[in-house]
């Protein structure tokens, strides 16, 4: 027992305790993830994304392929504003690196003047530092300016591209009603895009600056202490980087899960705001509170596990990427000084040794710090892989929907076989013709495969008044969704006028953001109204026709901006929804 007592020191006990704590945290996180995967309970909201299809979120060839695809959108041409900011950042990074080297050399000379009691050298190099301060500050702030502008430019490019795809024809409708791969597109289009752009720019800066530092310090140190020292540091970078990248792999998947849960939490809160009146009439505040707390609890549990994982990873990162890299740096820089037969210092005085050590040691310390930043950048790259997977999934879904492809959980093949109708979306034919609507052997089915009418056949000529009635769920609204090309045809032939020649009044009145005039002429704008030659007096007649003329004076004129969904009563909103029928004079049919 006495033989082992010499190892029971305070330092060894602390290290053993820290290692034991780390192992416990890792074991607890794995158990939590395992138990979470075994739960089969349904979530309390519309999270209808496919469970079987998991997006990979690791740093591999797929990640770099996805990232390259998105970068081509954010930097569309060789000569563009984004390229200019990239060059500005690169120039500022090089300038900052040279400023760091100059500050090391000048700082060493200042300290040498202090130690050597040379008032002249001290004043000279101190005033050099004071004179260089404005330039160094300007370089640092130009770098920050370039980074912030590049983040904003990337976000603008990517947001415009995604919204062009999202708002093309009826893609925004299809994503929420025909496809169930993405449950919360608003989360992806807003927060995820912003975080992705910030992460890409930060990674560019965090990788470029250390690489520049390493190249420059290798050049300086090779002439001072030989090539063996920098080579040893680079070998350490390679080994530690591979090891840390391997154990960081869960970060990407945990980032994807975090963003999905954040989206669900935003969704339940937006539902509460949108349906506040209905919930208040039902006294549903307690039930809604349970729903919000349930979703928030899931988010908190995941964030807690993520924090524990980052704590354990931070412990390992600090040891490997920071402290042990410093140890390797000390070992490398000490070799020429501790080797008494080294030719570099055979005839060096004590002050020369001290000056050389300060300069070489600080450069090597900066190089080891740069190596540590590159190793730690792997953590951000793994997190970026999660955002990249989310953005790429959104882009792929938008592309599929714009091509008429969607994925949704259909009814079982046994049900379809029993009904004798193979449900293949888009196999029906749409023929555009004026003054007629004709359904010819069209199966009326919902997007998830529920058949409402097996074989629909009827014809309506222009000028006829037709009333479609029936019990709830028989397919009345579904018929108009197919007619409006919101739902796909599963077969047969549909003859109807072009989409722009039909006008549809939805079941729920919709009030757009903007002025009172915007409510009347929607979806046209002010310029469209002028091109059509419709004056405000004509718009006033439209209001009078539906007994809403008093609103013009009550709300303060055509240019008054209000929250019209709250300002107008239910009956006023229903009558307002009829006004666009009067405004659209060139329609052939009104439904």
PDB file of N, CA, C and O in Angstrom, residues 66-89 146 149-161 196-197 200-201 204 395:
ATOM      1  N   UNK A  66     -22.695  19.651 -50.535  1.00  0.00           N
ATOM      2  CA  UNK A  66     -23.829  20.511 -50.213  1.00  0.00           C
ATOM      3  C   UNK A  66     -23.392  21.960 -50.026  1.00  0.00           C
ATOM      4  O   UNK A  66     -24.038  22.893 -50.521  1.00  0.00           O
ATOM      5  N   UNK A  67     -22.290  22.152 -49.298  1.00  0.00           N
ATOM      6  CA  UNK A  67     -21.813  23.501 -49.021  1.00  0.00           C
ATOM      7  C   UNK A  67     -21.416  24.212 -50.316  1.00  0.00           C
ATOM      8  O   UNK A  67     -21.707  25.404 -50.505  1.00  0.00           O
ATOM      9  N   UNK A  68     -20.765  23.487 -51.225  1.00  0.00           N
ATOM     10  CA  UNK A  68     -20.382  24.081 -52.511  1.00  0.00           C
ATOM     11  C   UNK A  68     -21.609  24.502 -53.300  1.00  0.00           C
ATOM     12  O   UNK A  68     -21.631  25.580 -53.921  1.00  0.00           O
ATOM     13  N   UNK A  69     -22.652  23.679 -53.254  1.00  0.00           N
ATOM     14  CA  UNK A  69     -23.890  24.009 -53.975  1.00  0.00           C
ATOM     15  C   UNK A  69     -24.518  25.289 -53.443  1.00  0.00           C
ATOM     16  O   UNK A  69     -24.969  26.142 -54.215  1.00  0.00           O
ATOM     17  N   UNK A  70     -24.518  25.467 -52.130  1.00  0.00           N
ATOM     18  CA  UNK A  70     -25.109  26.666 -51.545  1.00  0.00           C
ATOM     19  C   UNK A  70     -24.214  27.881 -51.778  1.00  0.00           C
ATOM     20  O   UNK A  70     -24.704  28.994 -52.026  1.00  0.00           O
ATOM     21  N   UNK A  71     -22.889  27.687 -51.729  1.00  0.00           N
ATOM     22  CA  UNK A  71     -21.974  28.806 -51.954  1.00  0.00           C
ATOM     23  C   UNK A  71     -22.106  29.362 -53.368  1.00  0.00           C
ATOM     24  O   UNK A  71     -21.916  30.562 -53.586  1.00  0.00           O
ATOM     25  N   UNK A  72     -22.451  28.514 -54.334  1.00  0.00           N
ATOM     26  CA  UNK A  72     -22.653  28.996 -55.700  1.00  0.00           C
ATOM     27  C   UNK A  72     -23.861  29.924 -55.786  1.00  0.00           C
ATOM     28  O   UNK A  72     -23.936  30.778 -56.673  1.00  0.00           O
ATOM     29  N   UNK A  73     -24.813  29.744 -54.881  1.00  0.00           N
ATOM     30  CA  UNK A  73     -25.963  30.649 -54.827  1.00  0.00           C
ATOM     31  C   UNK A  73     -25.570  31.968 -54.169  1.00  0.00           C
ATOM     32  O   UNK A  73     -25.951  33.047 -54.633  1.00  0.00           O
ATOM     33  N   UNK A  74     -24.782  31.898 -53.103  1.00  0.00           N
ATOM     34  CA  UNK A  74     -24.425  33.104 -52.360  1.00  0.00           C
ATOM     35  C   UNK A  74     -23.326  33.909 -53.050  1.00  0.00           C
ATOM     36  O   UNK A  74     -23.213  35.111 -52.838  1.00  0.00           O
ATOM     37  N   UNK A  75     -22.486  33.235 -53.851  1.00  0.00           N
ATOM     38  CA  UNK A  75     -21.463  33.930 -54.648  1.00  0.00           C
ATOM     39  C   UNK A  75     -21.699  33.532 -56.101  1.00  0.00           C
ATOM     40  O   UNK A  75     -21.045  32.634 -56.633  1.00  0.00           O
ATOM     41  N   UNK A  76     -22.661  34.176 -56.791  1.00  0.00           N
ATOM     42  CA  UNK A  76     -23.090  33.689 -58.107  1.00  0.00           C
ATOM     43  C   UNK A  76     -22.084  33.934 -59.220  1.00  0.00           C
ATOM     44  O   UNK A  76     -22.089  33.215 -60.218  1.00  0.00           O
ATOM     45  N   UNK A  77     -21.235  34.948 -59.080  1.00  0.00           N
ATOM     46  CA  UNK A  77     -20.302  35.302 -60.149  1.00  0.00           C
ATOM     47  C   UNK A  77     -18.917  35.535 -59.576  1.00  0.00           C
ATOM     48  O   UNK A  77     -18.757  35.749 -58.371  1.00  0.00           O
ATOM     49  N   UNK A  78     -17.926  35.523 -60.483  1.00  0.00           N
ATOM     50  CA  UNK A  78     -16.557  35.785 -60.042  1.00  0.00           C
ATOM     51  C   UNK A  78     -16.409  37.224 -59.577  1.00  0.00           C
ATOM     52  O   UNK A  78     -15.767  37.494 -58.554  1.00  0.00           O
ATOM     53  N   UNK A  79     -17.010  38.150 -60.314  1.00  0.00           N
ATOM     54  CA  UNK A  79     -16.935  39.565 -59.959  1.00  0.00           C
ATOM     55  C   UNK A  79     -18.301  40.007 -59.454  1.00  0.00           C
ATOM     56  O   UNK A  79     -19.217  40.277 -60.248  1.00  0.00           O
ATOM     57  N   UNK A  80     -18.446  40.046 -58.146  1.00  0.00           N
ATOM     58  CA  UNK A  80     -19.680  40.512 -57.518  1.00  0.00           C
ATOM     59  C   UNK A  80     -19.327  41.123 -56.168  1.00  0.00           C
ATOM     60  O   UNK A  80     -18.174  41.101 -55.730  1.00  0.00           O
ATOM     61  N   UNK A  81     -20.333  41.674 -55.506  1.00  0.00           N
ATOM     62  CA  UNK A  81     -20.103  42.346 -54.232  1.00  0.00           C
ATOM     63  C   UNK A  81     -19.554  41.388 -53.183  1.00  0.00           C
ATOM     64  O   UNK A  81     -18.673  41.754 -52.391  1.00  0.00           O
ATOM     65  N   UNK A  82     -20.058  40.168 -53.182  1.00  0.00           N
ATOM     66  CA  UNK A  82     -19.586  39.186 -52.201  1.00  0.00           C
ATOM     67  C   UNK A  82     -18.107  38.858 -52.402  1.00  0.00           C
ATOM     68  O   UNK A  82     -17.359  38.706 -51.424  1.00  0.00           O
ATOM     69  N   UNK A  83     -17.679  38.762 -53.663  1.00  0.00           N
ATOM     70  CA  UNK A  83     -16.267  38.505 -53.940  1.00  0.00           C
ATOM     71  C   UNK A  83     -15.405  39.651 -53.413  1.00  0.00           C
ATOM     72  O   UNK A  83     -14.312  39.433 -52.868  1.00  0.00           O
ATOM     73  N   UNK A  84     -15.889  40.885 -53.581  1.00  0.00           N
ATOM     74  CA  UNK A  84     -15.152  42.038 -53.074  1.00  0.00           C
ATOM     75  C   UNK A  84     -14.965  41.975 -51.566  1.00  0.00           C
ATOM     76  O   UNK A  84     -13.871  42.251 -51.049  1.00  0.00           O
ATOM     77  N   UNK A  85     -16.029  41.591 -50.843  1.00  0.00           N
ATOM     78  CA  UNK A  85     -15.907  41.481 -49.388  1.00  0.00           C
ATOM     79  C   UNK A  85     -14.994  40.320 -48.989  1.00  0.00           C
ATOM     80  O   UNK A  85     -14.258  40.420 -47.990  1.00  0.00           O
ATOM     81  N   UNK A  86     -15.037  39.218 -49.743  1.00  0.00           N
ATOM     82  CA  UNK A  86     -14.124  38.116 -49.461  1.00  0.00           C
ATOM     83  C   UNK A  86     -12.672  38.551 -49.619  1.00  0.00           C
ATOM     84  O   UNK A  86     -11.810  38.204 -48.797  1.00  0.00           O
ATOM     85  N   UNK A  87     -12.391  39.328 -50.673  1.00  0.00           N
ATOM     86  CA  UNK A  87     -11.027  39.824 -50.883  1.00  0.00           C
ATOM     87  C   UNK A  87     -10.641  40.813 -49.789  1.00  0.00           C
ATOM     88  O   UNK A  87      -9.513  40.779 -49.267  1.00  0.00           O
ATOM     89  N   UNK A  88     -11.581  41.694 -49.415  1.00  0.00           N
ATOM     90  CA  UNK A  88     -11.309  42.650 -48.339  1.00  0.00           C
ATOM     91  C   UNK A  88     -10.959  41.929 -47.040  1.00  0.00           C
ATOM     92  O   UNK A  88      -9.988  42.294 -46.352  1.00  0.00           O
ATOM     93  N   UNK A  89     -11.739  40.900 -46.707  1.00  0.00           N
ATOM     94  CA  UNK A  89     -11.471  40.137 -45.477  1.00  0.00           C
ATOM     95  C   UNK A  89     -10.111  39.453 -45.558  1.00  0.00           C
ATOM     96  O   UNK A  89      -9.337  39.462 -44.585  1.00  0.00           O
ATOM     97  N   UNK A 146     -16.027  44.032 -42.810  1.00  0.00           N
ATOM     98  CA  UNK A 146     -16.134  43.084 -43.922  1.00  0.00           C
ATOM     99  C   UNK A 146     -16.889  41.832 -43.538  1.00  0.00           C
ATOM    100  O   UNK A 146     -17.715  41.325 -44.315  1.00  0.00           O
ATOM    101  N   UNK A 149     -20.713  42.705 -43.182  1.00  0.00           N
ATOM    102  CA  UNK A 149     -21.317  42.945 -44.489  1.00  0.00           C
ATOM    103  C   UNK A 149     -21.444  41.656 -45.293  1.00  0.00           C
ATOM    104  O   UNK A 149     -22.441  41.442 -45.994  1.00  0.00           O
ATOM    105  N   UNK A 150     -20.437  40.789 -45.191  1.00  0.00           N
ATOM    106  CA  UNK A 150     -20.495  39.520 -45.927  1.00  0.00           C
ATOM    107  C   UNK A 150     -21.612  38.628 -45.389  1.00  0.00           C
ATOM    108  O   UNK A 150     -22.315  37.966 -46.167  1.00  0.00           O
ATOM    109  N   UNK A 151     -21.803  38.609 -44.077  1.00  0.00           N
ATOM    110  CA  UNK A 151     -22.916  37.850 -43.498  1.00  0.00           C
ATOM    111  C   UNK A 151     -24.249  38.347 -44.045  1.00  0.00           C
ATOM    112  O   UNK A 151     -25.122  37.548 -44.413  1.00  0.00           O
ATOM    113  N   UNK A 152     -24.399  39.666 -44.100  1.00  0.00           N
ATOM    114  CA  UNK A 152     -25.649  40.232 -44.595  1.00  0.00           C
ATOM    115  C   UNK A 152     -25.848  39.938 -46.081  1.00  0.00           C
ATOM    116  O   UNK A 152     -26.955  39.586 -46.507  1.00  0.00           O
ATOM    117  N   UNK A 153     -24.778  40.059 -46.882  1.00  0.00           N
ATOM    118  CA  UNK A 153     -24.887  39.776 -48.322  1.00  0.00           C
ATOM    119  C   UNK A 153     -25.245  38.317 -48.577  1.00  0.00           C
ATOM    120  O   UNK A 153     -26.090  38.008 -49.434  1.00  0.00           O
ATOM    121  N   UNK A 154     -24.606  37.401 -47.846  1.00  0.00           N
ATOM    122  CA  UNK A 154     -24.925  35.977 -47.991  1.00  0.00           C
ATOM    123  C   UNK A 154     -26.382  35.716 -47.633  1.00  0.00           C
ATOM    124  O   UNK A 154     -27.078  34.956 -48.318  1.00  0.00           O
ATOM    125  N   UNK A 155     -26.848  36.347 -46.556  1.00  0.00           N
ATOM    126  CA  UNK A 155     -28.235  36.124 -46.128  1.00  0.00           C
ATOM    127  C   UNK A 155     -29.217  36.654 -47.167  1.00  0.00           C
ATOM    128  O   UNK A 155     -30.244  36.019 -47.431  1.00  0.00           O
ATOM    129  N   UNK A 156     -28.907  37.825 -47.758  1.00  0.00           N
ATOM    130  CA  UNK A 156     -29.789  38.393 -48.775  1.00  0.00           C
ATOM    131  C   UNK A 156     -29.859  37.480 -49.992  1.00  0.00           C
ATOM    132  O   UNK A 156     -30.948  37.184 -50.514  1.00  0.00           O
ATOM    133  N   UNK A 157     -28.712  37.009 -50.469  1.00  0.00           N
ATOM    134  CA  UNK A 157     -28.689  36.133 -51.643  1.00  0.00           C
ATOM    135  C   UNK A 157     -29.465  34.845 -51.401  1.00  0.00           C
ATOM    136  O   UNK A 157     -30.308  34.443 -52.217  1.00  0.00           O
ATOM    137  N   UNK A 158     -29.186  34.188 -50.278  1.00  0.00           N
ATOM    138  CA  UNK A 158     -29.823  32.904 -50.014  1.00  0.00           C
ATOM    139  C   UNK A 158     -31.310  33.066 -49.742  1.00  0.00           C
ATOM    140  O   UNK A 158     -32.126  32.254 -50.205  1.00  0.00           O
ATOM    141  N   UNK A 159     -31.690  34.123 -49.016  1.00  0.00           N
ATOM    142  CA  UNK A 159     -33.106  34.354 -48.722  1.00  0.00           C
ATOM    143  C   UNK A 159     -33.890  34.630 -49.995  1.00  0.00           C
ATOM    144  O   UNK A 159     -34.992  34.096 -50.194  1.00  0.00           O
ATOM    145  N   UNK A 160     -33.345  35.471 -50.893  1.00  0.00           N
ATOM    146  CA  UNK A 160     -34.033  35.759 -52.156  1.00  0.00           C
ATOM    147  C   UNK A 160     -34.192  34.500 -52.996  1.00  0.00           C
ATOM    148  O   UNK A 160     -35.264  34.266 -53.585  1.00  0.00           O
ATOM    149  N   UNK A 161     -33.153  33.674 -53.040  1.00  0.00           N
ATOM    150  CA  UNK A 161     -33.238  32.436 -53.825  1.00  0.00           C
ATOM    151  C   UNK A 161     -34.319  31.509 -53.263  1.00  0.00           C
ATOM    152  O   UNK A 161     -35.148  30.973 -54.021  1.00  0.00           O
ATOM    153  N   UNK A 196     -26.949  29.834 -40.601  1.00  0.00           N
ATOM    154  CA  UNK A 196     -26.068  29.219 -41.591  1.00  0.00           C
ATOM    155  C   UNK A 196     -25.098  30.256 -42.165  1.00  0.00           C
ATOM    156  O   UNK A 196     -23.884  30.008 -42.244  1.00  0.00           O
ATOM    157  N   UNK A 197     -25.612  31.414 -42.563  1.00  0.00           N
ATOM    158  CA  UNK A 197     -24.749  32.452 -43.145  1.00  0.00           C
ATOM    159  C   UNK A 197     -23.718  32.944 -42.132  1.00  0.00           C
ATOM    160  O   UNK A 197     -22.541  33.129 -42.475  1.00  0.00           O
ATOM    161  N   UNK A 200     -21.028  30.222 -41.776  1.00  0.00           N
ATOM    162  CA  UNK A 200     -20.110  30.123 -42.922  1.00  0.00           C
ATOM    163  C   UNK A 200     -19.061  31.227 -42.872  1.00  0.00           C
ATOM    164  O   UNK A 200     -17.855  30.969 -43.040  1.00  0.00           O
ATOM    165  N   UNK A 201     -19.488  32.459 -42.622  1.00  0.00           N
ATOM    166  CA  UNK A 201     -18.541  33.584 -42.591  1.00  0.00           C
ATOM    167  C   UNK A 201     -17.585  33.462 -41.409  1.00  0.00           C
ATOM    168  O   UNK A 201     -16.378  33.713 -41.543  1.00  0.00           O
ATOM    169  N   UNK A 204     -15.019  30.917 -42.233  1.00  0.00           N
ATOM    170  CA  UNK A 204     -14.038  31.457 -43.188  1.00  0.00           C
ATOM    171  C   UNK A 204     -12.983  32.291 -42.467  1.00  0.00           C
ATOM    172  O   UNK A 204     -11.782  32.175 -42.730  1.00  0.00           O
ATOM    173  N   UNK A 395     -33.998  23.146 -49.897  1.00  0.00           N
ATOM    174  CA  UNK A 395     -33.803  23.396 -51.325  1.00  0.00           C
ATOM    175  C   UNK A 395     -34.282  22.219 -52.163  1.00  0.00           C
ATOM    176  O   UNK A 395     -34.895  22.398 -53.212  1.00  0.00           O
TER     177      UNK A 395
END
